[in-house]
CSV table of C-alpha atoms in Angstrom, one decimal:
chain,number,residue,atom,x,y,z
A,3,MET,CA,227.4,-89.0,125.1
A,4,GLU,CA,224.7,-87.4,122.9
A,5,LYS,CA,221.7,-89.0,125.2
A,6,ASP,CA,223.4,-87.7,128.4
A,7,MET,CA,223.3,-83.7,126.5
A,8,VAL,CA,219.3,-84.0,126.2
A,9,PRO,CA,218.0,-82.4,128.9
A,10,LYS,CA,215.6,-83.7,131.5
A,11,GLU,CA,211.7,-82.8,131.3
A,12,SER,CA,212.1,-80.6,134.4
A,13,GLU,CA,215.1,-78.8,132.8
A,14,THR,CA,213.0,-77.2,129.8
A,15,ILE,CA,212.3,-73.6,129.4
A,16,ALA,CA,208.5,-74.2,129.5
A,17,ALA,CA,209.2,-76.2,132.8
A,18,LYS,CA,211.7,-73.6,134.1
A,19,ARG,CA,208.8,-70.7,133.5
A,20,ALA,CA,206.4,-72.5,134.9
A,21,ALA,CA,208.3,-73.1,138.2
A,22,ARG,CA,209.1,-69.5,138.2
A,23,LEU,CA,205.1,-68.5,138.0
A,24,ALA,CA,204.6,-70.7,140.7
A,25,GLU,CA,207.0,-69.5,143.1
A,26,LYS,CA,205.7,-65.8,142.0
A,27,ILE,CA,202.1,-66.9,143.1
A,28,ARG,CA,203.3,-68.3,146.5
A,29,GLU,CA,205.1,-65.4,147.4
A,30,GLY,CA,202.0,-63.5,146.5
A,31,LYS,CA,199.8,-65.0,148.8
A,32,ASN,CA,202.0,-63.5,151.5
A,33,PHE,CA,201.7,-60.3,150.3
A,34,VAL,CA,199.5,-58.1,152.4
A,35,ILE,CA,198.3,-54.8,150.6
A,36,GLN,CA,198.0,-52.1,153.5
A,37,ARG,CA,195.0,-49.8,153.0
A,38,THR,CA,195.3,-46.1,153.8
A,39,TRP,CA,193.7,-44.7,156.5
A,40,TRP,CA,191.5,-42.9,154.5
A,41,SER,CA,190.4,-45.7,152.1
A,42,ASN,CA,187.7,-47.4,154.4
A,43,SER,CA,184.1,-46.4,153.6
A,44,ALA,CA,183.5,-44.8,157.0
A,45,PHE,CA,186.0,-42.0,156.4
A,46,GLU,CA,184.5,-41.5,152.7
A,47,ILE,CA,181.1,-41.0,154.5
A,48,LEU,CA,182.7,-38.6,156.7
A,49,VAL,CA,184.2,-36.5,154.0
A,50,ILE,CA,181.1,-36.6,151.6
A,51,LEU,CA,178.6,-35.4,154.3
A,52,SER,CA,181.4,-32.8,155.3
A,53,ILE,CA,181.5,-31.6,151.3
A,54,LEU,CA,177.6,-31.8,151.6
A,55,SER,CA,177.7,-29.5,154.8
A,56,LEU,CA,179.8,-27.3,153.0
A,57,ASN,CA,177.6,-26.7,150.3
A,58,LEU,CA,174.3,-26.4,152.4
A,59,TYR,CA,176.5,-23.7,154.6
A,60,GLN,CA,176.7,-21.7,151.6
A,61,ILE,CA,173.5,-21.3,150.7
A,62,THR,CA,171.6,-20.8,154.6
A,63,PRO,CA,170.5,-17.1,153.6
A,64,PHE,CA,168.3,-18.7,150.9
A,65,PHE,CA,166.4,-20.8,153.6
A,66,GLY,CA,163.0,-19.5,154.1
A,67,THR,CA,163.1,-17.4,151.4
A,68,SER,CA,160.8,-17.0,148.3
A,69,ALA,CA,161.5,-18.6,145.0
A,70,LYS,CA,161.5,-16.2,141.6
A,71,ASP,CA,159.1,-16.2,139.2
A,72,SER,CA,160.2,-19.4,137.0
A,73,PHE,CA,158.9,-21.0,134.1
A,74,TYR,CA,158.1,-24.7,134.5
A,75,SER,CA,157.3,-27.6,131.4
A,76,GLY,CA,158.0,-30.8,133.8
A,77,PRO,CA,155.3,-31.7,136.7
A,78,VAL,CA,158.0,-32.7,139.2
A,79,ILE,CA,159.1,-29.4,140.7
A,80,PRO,CA,155.4,-27.8,140.8
A,81,LEU,CA,154.1,-31.2,142.2
A,82,LEU,CA,156.8,-31.4,144.9
A,83,ALA,CA,156.0,-27.7,146.2
A,84,LYS,CA,152.2,-28.8,146.1
A,85,LEU,CA,153.0,-31.5,148.6
A,86,ILE,CA,155.0,-29.0,150.6
A,87,GLU,CA,152.3,-26.4,150.5
A,88,LEU,CA,149.8,-29.1,152.4
A,89,PHE,CA,151.5,-28.2,155.4
A,90,GLY,CA,150.6,-24.6,155.2
A,91,ILE,CA,153.7,-23.5,153.7
A,92,SER,CA,153.0,-20.9,150.9
A,93,LEU,CA,153.7,-22.1,147.1
A,94,SER,CA,156.8,-19.3,146.6
A,95,VAL,CA,158.3,-20.7,149.6
A,96,SER,CA,157.8,-24.2,148.6
A,97,LEU,CA,158.8,-23.8,145.4
A,98,GLN,CA,162.3,-22.1,146.9
A,99,THR,CA,162.2,-25.3,149.6
A,100,VAL,CA,162.6,-27.8,146.4
A,101,ASN,CA,165.0,-25.7,144.6
A,102,ILE,CA,167.4,-25.8,147.8
A,103,PHE,CA,167.0,-29.8,148.0
A,104,PHE,CA,167.9,-30.5,144.5
A,105,TYR,CA,170.8,-28.2,145.0
A,106,SER,CA,172.0,-29.3,148.2
A,107,PHE,CA,172.4,-33.1,146.9
A,108,PHE,CA,174.2,-32.2,143.7
A,109,PRO,CA,177.9,-32.7,145.2
A,110,LEU,CA,177.1,-36.2,146.2
A,111,THR,CA,175.3,-37.4,142.8
A,112,PHE,CA,178.7,-35.7,141.0
A,113,TYR,CA,180.9,-37.5,143.2
A,114,LEU,CA,179.4,-40.8,142.8
A,115,PHE,CA,179.6,-40.1,139.2
A,116,THR,CA,183.4,-38.9,138.9
A,117,ARG,CA,184.4,-41.6,141.2
A,118,LYS,CA,182.9,-43.8,138.9
A,119,ILE,CA,184.6,-43.0,135.4
A,120,SER,CA,187.6,-42.0,137.3
A,121,GLY,CA,188.3,-45.1,139.6
A,122,ARG,CA,189.9,-42.5,142.2
A,123,LYS,CA,188.3,-40.9,145.4
A,124,ALA,CA,190.7,-38.1,145.5
A,125,VAL,CA,189.5,-36.8,141.9
A,126,ALA,CA,186.0,-37.5,142.9
A,127,VAL,CA,186.7,-35.6,146.5
A,128,LEU,CA,188.5,-32.7,144.4
A,129,ALA,CA,185.6,-32.4,141.9
A,130,SER,CA,183.2,-32.0,144.3
A,131,LEU,CA,185.0,-29.0,146.1
A,132,PHE,CA,185.7,-27.0,142.8
A,133,VAL,CA,182.1,-27.9,141.7
A,134,ILE,CA,180.7,-25.5,145.2
A,135,LEU,CA,183.3,-23.3,144.9
A,136,PRO,CA,181.5,-19.6,145.5
A,137,PHE,CA,183.0,-18.5,141.9
A,138,TYR,CA,182.2,-18.2,138.5
A,139,PRO,CA,181.5,-20.6,136.6
A,140,PHE,CA,181.1,-22.8,139.3
A,141,SER,CA,178.6,-22.5,142.1
A,142,TYR,CA,178.3,-19.0,142.0
A,143,VAL,CA,176.3,-19.8,138.3
A,144,ARG,CA,173.9,-22.3,139.6
A,145,VAL,CA,172.8,-20.2,142.4
A,146,ALA,CA,172.1,-17.5,140.1
A,147,GLY,CA,169.8,-19.8,138.1
A,148,SER,CA,168.3,-21.4,140.6
A,149,LEU,CA,167.9,-19.7,143.8
A,150,ALA,CA,168.3,-16.4,143.2
A,151,GLY,CA,166.9,-16.8,139.6
A,152,VAL,CA,164.3,-18.3,136.9
A,153,ASP,CA,166.2,-21.0,135.9
A,154,SER,CA,165.6,-23.5,138.7
A,155,PRO,CA,164.6,-26.5,136.9
A,156,HIS,CA,167.4,-26.5,134.3
A,157,ILE,CA,169.7,-26.7,137.8
A,158,ALA,CA,167.4,-28.8,139.6
A,159,SER,CA,167.9,-31.0,136.9
A,160,LEU,CA,171.4,-31.4,137.2
A,161,SER,CA,171.7,-33.1,140.5
A,162,ILE,CA,170.0,-36.0,138.8
A,163,THR,CA,171.8,-36.0,135.6
A,164,PRO,CA,174.9,-37.5,137.2
A,165,ILE,CA,172.8,-40.6,138.7
A,166,ALA,CA,171.4,-41.0,135.0
A,167,LEU,CA,174.7,-40.8,133.6
A,168,LEU,CA,176.3,-43.3,136.2
A,169,LEU,CA,173.5,-45.8,135.4
A,170,PHE,CA,174.1,-45.2,131.5
A,171,PHE,CA,177.5,-45.7,131.8
A,172,SER,CA,176.7,-48.8,133.3
A,173,PHE,CA,174.4,-50.4,130.7
A,174,LEU,CA,176.9,-49.4,128.2
A,175,THR,CA,179.7,-51.2,129.5
A,176,LEU,CA,178.0,-54.3,131.1
A,177,GLY,CA,174.7,-54.4,129.3
A,178,LYS,CA,172.7,-55.5,132.3
A,179,VAL,CA,168.8,-55.2,132.1
A,180,ASN,CA,168.6,-53.4,135.6
A,181,SER,CA,171.2,-50.7,134.4
A,182,LEU,CA,168.7,-50.4,131.0
A,183,ILE,CA,165.9,-50.0,133.2
A,184,GLY,CA,167.5,-47.5,135.9
A,185,ALA,CA,168.8,-45.8,132.9
A,186,ALA,CA,165.8,-45.3,131.2
A,187,ILE,CA,163.8,-43.9,134.3
A,188,ALA,CA,166.8,-42.0,135.7
A,189,SER,CA,166.8,-40.2,132.3
A,190,ALA,CA,162.8,-40.1,132.0
A,191,PHE,CA,162.8,-38.5,135.6
A,192,VAL,CA,165.3,-35.9,134.3
A,193,ALA,CA,163.3,-34.8,131.2
A,194,LEU,CA,160.2,-34.6,133.7
A,195,VAL,CA,162.1,-32.0,135.6
A,196,SER,CA,163.4,-29.9,132.8
A,197,PRO,CA,163.3,-31.2,129.1
A,198,PHE,CA,166.1,-28.3,128.7
A,199,GLY,CA,168.0,-30.3,131.4
A,200,PHE,CA,167.5,-34.0,129.5
A,201,MET,CA,169.0,-32.0,126.1
A,202,ILE,CA,172.1,-31.6,128.4
A,203,PHE,CA,172.1,-35.4,129.7
A,204,LEU,CA,172.1,-36.2,126.0
A,205,ILE,CA,174.9,-34.2,125.1
A,206,PHE,CA,176.8,-35.9,128.3
A,207,ALA,CA,175.4,-39.2,127.1
A,208,PHE,CA,176.9,-38.3,123.5
A,209,ILE,CA,180.4,-38.0,124.9
A,210,LEU,CA,180.2,-41.0,126.9
A,211,THR,CA,179.2,-43.2,124.2
A,212,PHE,CA,181.9,-41.9,122.1
A,213,SER,CA,184.6,-42.7,124.6
A,214,GLU,CA,183.0,-46.5,125.1
A,215,MET,CA,183.0,-46.6,121.4
A,216,LEU,CA,186.5,-46.1,121.4
A,217,LEU,CA,187.4,-48.9,123.2
A,218,GLY,CA,185.5,-51.5,121.3
A,219,SER,CA,182.5,-53.2,120.0
A,220,GLY,CA,181.2,-49.8,118.8
A,221,ARG,CA,178.2,-51.0,117.1
A,222,LEU,CA,176.9,-53.0,120.3
A,223,LYS,CA,177.3,-49.9,122.6
A,224,LEU,CA,175.8,-47.2,120.0
A,225,VAL,CA,172.8,-49.4,120.4
A,226,ARG,CA,172.5,-49.9,123.9
A,227,ALA,CA,173.1,-45.6,124.0
A,228,VAL,CA,169.8,-45.4,121.3
A,229,SER,CA,167.9,-48.2,123.3
A,230,VAL,CA,168.0,-45.6,126.4
A,231,PHE,CA,167.1,-42.7,124.9
A,232,ILE,CA,163.9,-44.5,123.1
A,233,PHE,CA,162.7,-45.8,126.8
A,234,ALA,CA,163.3,-42.4,128.2
A,235,ALA,CA,161.6,-41.0,125.4
A,236,GLY,CA,158.6,-43.3,125.9
A,237,LEU,CA,158.3,-43.1,129.5
A,238,THR,CA,157.7,-39.6,129.2
A,239,SER,CA,155.3,-39.5,126.3
A,240,PHE,CA,152.4,-39.0,128.8
A,241,TRP,CA,153.6,-35.9,129.4
A,242,TYR,CA,155.6,-34.4,126.5
A,243,ASN,CA,153.3,-36.2,123.5
A,244,PRO,CA,155.0,-36.2,120.4
A,245,VAL,CA,152.7,-33.1,118.9
A,246,PHE,CA,153.4,-31.1,121.9
A,247,PHE,CA,157.7,-32.2,122.0
A,248,LEU,CA,157.7,-30.8,118.1
A,249,TRP,CA,155.7,-28.0,118.8
A,250,ILE,CA,158.1,-26.8,121.6
A,251,LEU,CA,161.0,-27.2,119.2
A,252,THR,CA,159.2,-25.4,116.2
A,253,GLY,CA,157.5,-23.2,118.6
A,254,PRO,CA,158.1,-20.3,120.3
A,255,LEU,CA,159.3,-21.6,123.5
A,256,GLY,CA,162.3,-23.3,121.3
A,257,ILE,CA,163.8,-20.0,120.4
A,258,ASP,CA,167.2,-20.8,122.8
A,259,ILE,CA,167.9,-24.1,121.3
A,260,ARG,CA,167.2,-22.9,117.7
A,261,TYR,CA,169.7,-19.9,118.3
A,262,THR,CA,172.2,-22.3,119.7
A,263,MET,CA,171.7,-24.8,117.2
A,264,GLY,CA,172.0,-22.1,114.4
A,265,LYS,CA,175.4,-20.9,115.8
A,266,LEU,CA,176.7,-24.4,116.4
A,267,ILE,CA,176.0,-26.3,113.3
A,268,PRO,CA,178.2,-24.2,111.0
A,269,VAL,CA,181.2,-24.5,113.9
A,270,SER,CA,180.8,-27.9,114.4
A,271,PHE,CA,181.3,-28.9,110.4
A,272,PHE,CA,185.2,-28.2,111.0
A,273,THR,CA,185.3,-28.8,114.9
A,274,LEU,CA,183.6,-32.2,115.3
A,275,PRO,CA,185.9,-34.1,112.5
A,276,VAL,CA,188.9,-32.3,114.1
A,277,LEU,CA,187.4,-33.3,117.6
A,278,GLY,CA,186.8,-36.9,116.2
A,279,ALA,CA,190.1,-37.3,114.9
A,280,PHE,CA,191.8,-36.2,117.6
A,281,GLY,CA,190.0,-38.5,120.3
A,282,TYR,CA,190.5,-41.6,117.7
A,283,LEU,CA,194.3,-40.9,117.6
A,284,LEU,CA,195.0,-40.5,121.1
A,285,PHE,CA,192.4,-42.5,123.1
A,286,ASP,CA,191.6,-45.4,120.3
A,287,ARG,CA,191.8,-48.6,122.8
A,288,LYS,CA,193.3,-46.7,125.7
A,289,SER,CA,190.9,-47.5,128.8
A,290,ASP,CA,193.5,-45.8,131.4
A,291,LEU,CA,193.3,-42.4,129.3
A,292,GLN,CA,189.2,-43.0,129.1
A,293,THR,CA,189.0,-40.3,132.2
A,294,VAL,CA,191.4,-38.1,130.4
A,295,PHE,CA,189.3,-38.2,127.8
A,296,LEU,CA,185.9,-37.6,129.3
A,297,ALA,CA,187.0,-34.6,131.7
A,298,SER,CA,188.7,-32.6,128.2
A,299,PHE,CA,185.7,-33.4,126.0
A,300,PHE,CA,183.0,-32.3,128.5
A,301,THR,CA,184.9,-29.2,128.9
A,302,ILE,CA,185.5,-28.3,125.2
A,303,SER,CA,182.2,-29.4,124.5
A,304,PHE,CA,180.4,-26.8,126.8
A,305,ALA,CA,183.0,-24.5,126.0
A,306,LEU,CA,182.0,-24.5,122.4
A,307,ILE,CA,178.5,-24.7,123.2
A,308,SER,CA,178.6,-21.8,125.7
A,309,LEU,CA,180.1,-19.9,123.2
A,310,ALA,CA,177.2,-20.5,120.7
A,311,GLY,CA,174.5,-20.1,123.0
A,312,GLY,CA,175.6,-16.5,123.8
A,313,GLY,CA,178.9,-16.0,125.5
A,314,ILE,CA,180.8,-17.5,128.4
A,315,PHE,CA,181.5,-14.0,130.2
A,316,PRO,CA,179.9,-13.6,133.7
A,317,SER,CA,178.1,-10.0,132.4
A,318,HIS,CA,176.0,-12.1,129.9
A,319,PRO,CA,176.6,-15.8,130.2
A,320,SER,CA,174.7,-18.4,128.2
A,321,ARG,CA,172.5,-21.0,129.7
A,322,TYR,CA,175.4,-23.6,129.2
A,323,VAL,CA,177.9,-22.1,131.3
A,324,ALA,CA,176.6,-24.2,134.5
A,325,GLU,CA,177.9,-27.3,132.6
A,326,LEU,CA,181.0,-25.6,131.7
A,327,GLY,CA,181.4,-25.3,135.3
A,328,ILE,CA,180.8,-29.0,136.2
A,329,SER,CA,183.1,-29.9,133.4
A,330,LEU,CA,185.8,-27.7,134.4
A,331,SER,CA,185.6,-29.0,137.9
A,332,PHE,CA,185.7,-32.9,136.7
A,333,LEU,CA,188.8,-31.5,134.3
A,334,LEU,CA,191.0,-29.5,137.0
A,335,SER,CA,190.4,-32.6,139.4
A,336,VAL,CA,191.6,-35.2,137.2
A,337,SER,CA,194.3,-32.5,136.2
A,338,LEU,CA,195.9,-32.3,139.4
A,339,VAL,CA,195.5,-35.7,140.4
A,340,LYS,CA,197.5,-36.7,137.5
A,341,LEU,CA,200.4,-34.0,138.2
A,342,VAL,CA,200.5,-35.1,142.2
A,343,ASP,CA,201.0,-39.1,140.9
A,344,TYR,CA,203.8,-37.6,138.5
A,345,LEU,CA,205.5,-35.4,140.8
A,346,SER,CA,205.3,-38.4,143.7
A,347,LEU,CA,207.6,-40.7,141.0
A,348,ARG,CA,209.9,-38.4,140.5
A,349,GLU,CA,213.1,-37.6,142.7
A,350,ASN,CA,212.9,-34.8,145.0
A,351,LYS,CA,215.2,-32.9,147.3
A,352,LEU,CA,213.1,-33.8,150.3
A,353,GLY,CA,213.2,-37.7,149.2
A,354,LYS,CA,215.7,-38.5,152.0
A,355,ILE,CA,213.3,-36.7,154.5
A,356,ILE,CA,209.9,-37.2,153.1
A,357,SER,CA,208.9,-40.6,151.1
A,358,GLN,CA,207.5,-39.7,147.7
A,359,SER,CA,204.1,-41.5,148.8
A,360,THR,CA,204.0,-39.1,152.0
A,361,PHE,CA,205.0,-36.4,149.8
A,362,SER,CA,202.2,-37.2,147.6
A,363,LYS,CA,199.5,-37.5,150.3
A,364,MET,CA,201.0,-34.1,151.7
A,365,GLY,CA,200.1,-32.4,148.1
A,366,LEU,CA,196.7,-33.9,148.0
A,367,MET,CA,195.7,-32.8,151.7
A,368,GLY,CA,197.0,-29.5,150.8
A,369,LEU,CA,194.7,-29.0,148.2
A,370,PHE,CA,191.8,-29.9,149.9
A,371,ILE,CA,192.4,-27.5,152.7
A,372,THR,CA,192.7,-25.0,150.2
A,373,LEU,CA,189.9,-25.7,148.7
A,374,VAL,CA,187.6,-26.3,151.6
A,375,LEU,CA,188.9,-22.7,153.4
A,376,THR,CA,188.5,-20.9,150.0
A,377,ILE,CA,184.7,-22.3,150.2
A,378,LEU,CA,184.6,-20.9,153.7
A,379,VAL,CA,186.1,-17.1,153.7
A,380,TYR,CA,184.3,-16.5,150.3
A,381,LYS,CA,181.0,-18.0,150.9
A,382,ASP,CA,179.3,-14.5,150.9
A,383,ARG,CA,179.8,-14.2,147.2
A,384,LEU,CA,176.8,-16.0,146.3
A,385,ASN,CA,174.2,-13.3,147.7
A,386,MET,CA,176.2,-10.7,145.6
A,387,PHE,CA,174.0,-10.7,142.9
A,388,GLU,CA,173.3,-7.9,140.2
A,389,GLY,CA,170.0,-7.3,138.3
A,390,SER,CA,170.6,-9.5,135.2
A,391,VAL,CA,172.6,-12.3,135.4
A,392,LEU,CA,170.5,-14.8,133.6
A,393,GLY,CA,171.8,-14.6,130.3
A,394,ILE,CA,169.8,-15.0,127.1
A,395,TRP,CA,166.9,-17.1,128.5
A,396,GLU,CA,165.2,-14.1,130.4
A,397,GLY,CA,162.2,-13.9,128.0
A,398,ILE,CA,159.9,-16.7,128.8
A,399,ASP,CA,157.3,-15.7,131.2
A,400,LYS,CA,155.9,-17.7,134.0
A,401,GLY,CA,153.8,-20.5,132.7
A,402,SER,CA,154.1,-20.3,129.2
A,403,ILE,CA,154.9,-23.6,128.7
A,404,TRP,CA,152.2,-24.9,131.2
A,405,GLN,CA,149.4,-22.7,128.9
A,406,ALA,CA,151.1,-23.9,125.7
A,407,LYS,CA,150.8,-28.0,126.8
A,408,GLU,CA,147.1,-27.0,127.8
A,409,ARG,CA,146.5,-26.5,124.0
A,410,TYR,CA,147.6,-30.3,123.5
A,411,SER,CA,146.2,-32.1,126.4
A,412,GLY,CA,143.1,-34.4,125.6
A,413,GLY,CA,142.4,-35.6,122.2
A,414,LEU,CA,144.3,-37.7,119.8
A,415,ALA,CA,148.0,-36.5,120.5
A,416,SER,CA,147.4,-36.8,124.7
A,417,GLY,CA,146.3,-40.6,123.8
A,418,LEU,CA,149.1,-41.3,121.9
A,419,GLY,CA,151.3,-39.7,124.4
A,420,TYR,CA,150.0,-42.3,127.4
A,421,PHE,CA,149.7,-45.0,124.8
A,422,ILE,CA,153.4,-45.1,124.2
A,423,SER,CA,154.2,-44.2,128.1
A,424,LEU,CA,152.1,-47.8,128.7
A,425,ILE,CA,153.9,-49.3,126.0
A,426,SER,CA,157.3,-48.5,127.1
A,427,VAL,CA,156.8,-49.5,130.9
A,428,LEU,CA,155.3,-53.0,129.8
A,429,ILE,CA,158.4,-53.4,127.6
A,430,LEU,CA,160.6,-53.1,130.2
A,431,GLY,CA,158.4,-54.9,132.6
A,432,ILE,CA,158.6,-58.1,130.5
A,433,VAL,CA,162.7,-57.4,129.7
A,434,ALA,CA,162.8,-57.5,133.6
A,435,LYS,CA,160.5,-60.5,134.3
A,436,ARG,CA,162.9,-62.3,131.2
A,437,SER,CA,166.0,-61.3,133.1
A,438,LEU,CA,164.8,-62.2,136.6
A,439,GLY,CA,164.0,-65.6,134.9
A,440,ASN,CA,166.8,-66.5,133.4
A,441,ILE,CA,169.0,-65.1,136.7
A,442,SER,CA,166.5,-68.1,138.6
A,443,LYS,CA,167.5,-70.6,136.2
A,444,LYS,CA,171.3,-70.3,136.4
A,445,SER,CA,171.5,-69.9,139.9
A,446,GLY,CA,169.2,-73.1,140.3
A,447,VAL,CA,166.0,-71.5,141.9
A,448,SER,CA,162.7,-73.0,140.7
């Protein structure tokens, strides 16, 4: 009798569980995911081109104008301007053409960065539209500093920074050699456009690294981050040799940086521990909240830095307000998309007439249309600049950094810089060659 009570092998709990799992897999094979009409690549490209066209349309009054007297510490913008000058265009107009070129494709690089970080096209589109709004602290600040001001290298570097951060983020998460090389080259390019822009890149990169360390493998990711910084510094040593770099930080041209750091360090004694603890408690091991963490900490960090660097008010803004506007665009887009997602999951009075999914799509479409109309209606605000909108960095004369660099050209200091750059290129080349060799072995290619 007891033998009859013993279940057969096919009737055990494990067997029944396996059977249910197999059934779900079979059902899953028959499940077809229907992609929405706007999720295809062709429509995404159309959206990006539309945003770029809007951005370009706003600055058409600056086409053919002369650049304001600016100061250049990196060789990229003057070199590009000299190339354009070969076509018979004056140097000042050539410089403005380069400024327009860098300014015009910023929404594209920003879109790619926010899409990668958030994993949502809606977030990327909203962020790109917010960042080109013709108001303070969005595109108004960047136009004031670049096309109508004297801080064009800094603003130009912002167009490359998202790509450098994208490659940096890829190397942090995957550790691939091609990402290391790309991140080192892109961040070095940022530095060759503007050393101040490279400092901004370091701030963004530090927050990115912290967010990744919260997700695990902290030591490894910290080492990866430092390696990118070292190679970037090595690749730019031919221009910013160590002696000249130290002189920039300690000499009169480093007044702005020292002024900001002098105000920021006392504040950081109590803000950094609080922010660190806040980030650890709320975001530790929570990859689904990484986008919220980055958007929040980017905004908080640059708000504090802007306050320490001179202020956030339009009458006399600090040099970091441009980054605050970029961070705020990201935060607003993430917040609004999260809000729409939340509302789409709640019961609404229109639920019987309009589905929750349709309600969510209508909400996002309404936001997109509102932003586009706002940009079109208020685009003329970018031409309404008054006398002094440049903040605390007005005091540096045109060419002063170039003149200072000439003191450190030639001799041992310059030779040391070229040697460091050469060694950096060789090391990256060896690493790339070994990586390609390993890939060939794994794929069986002799």
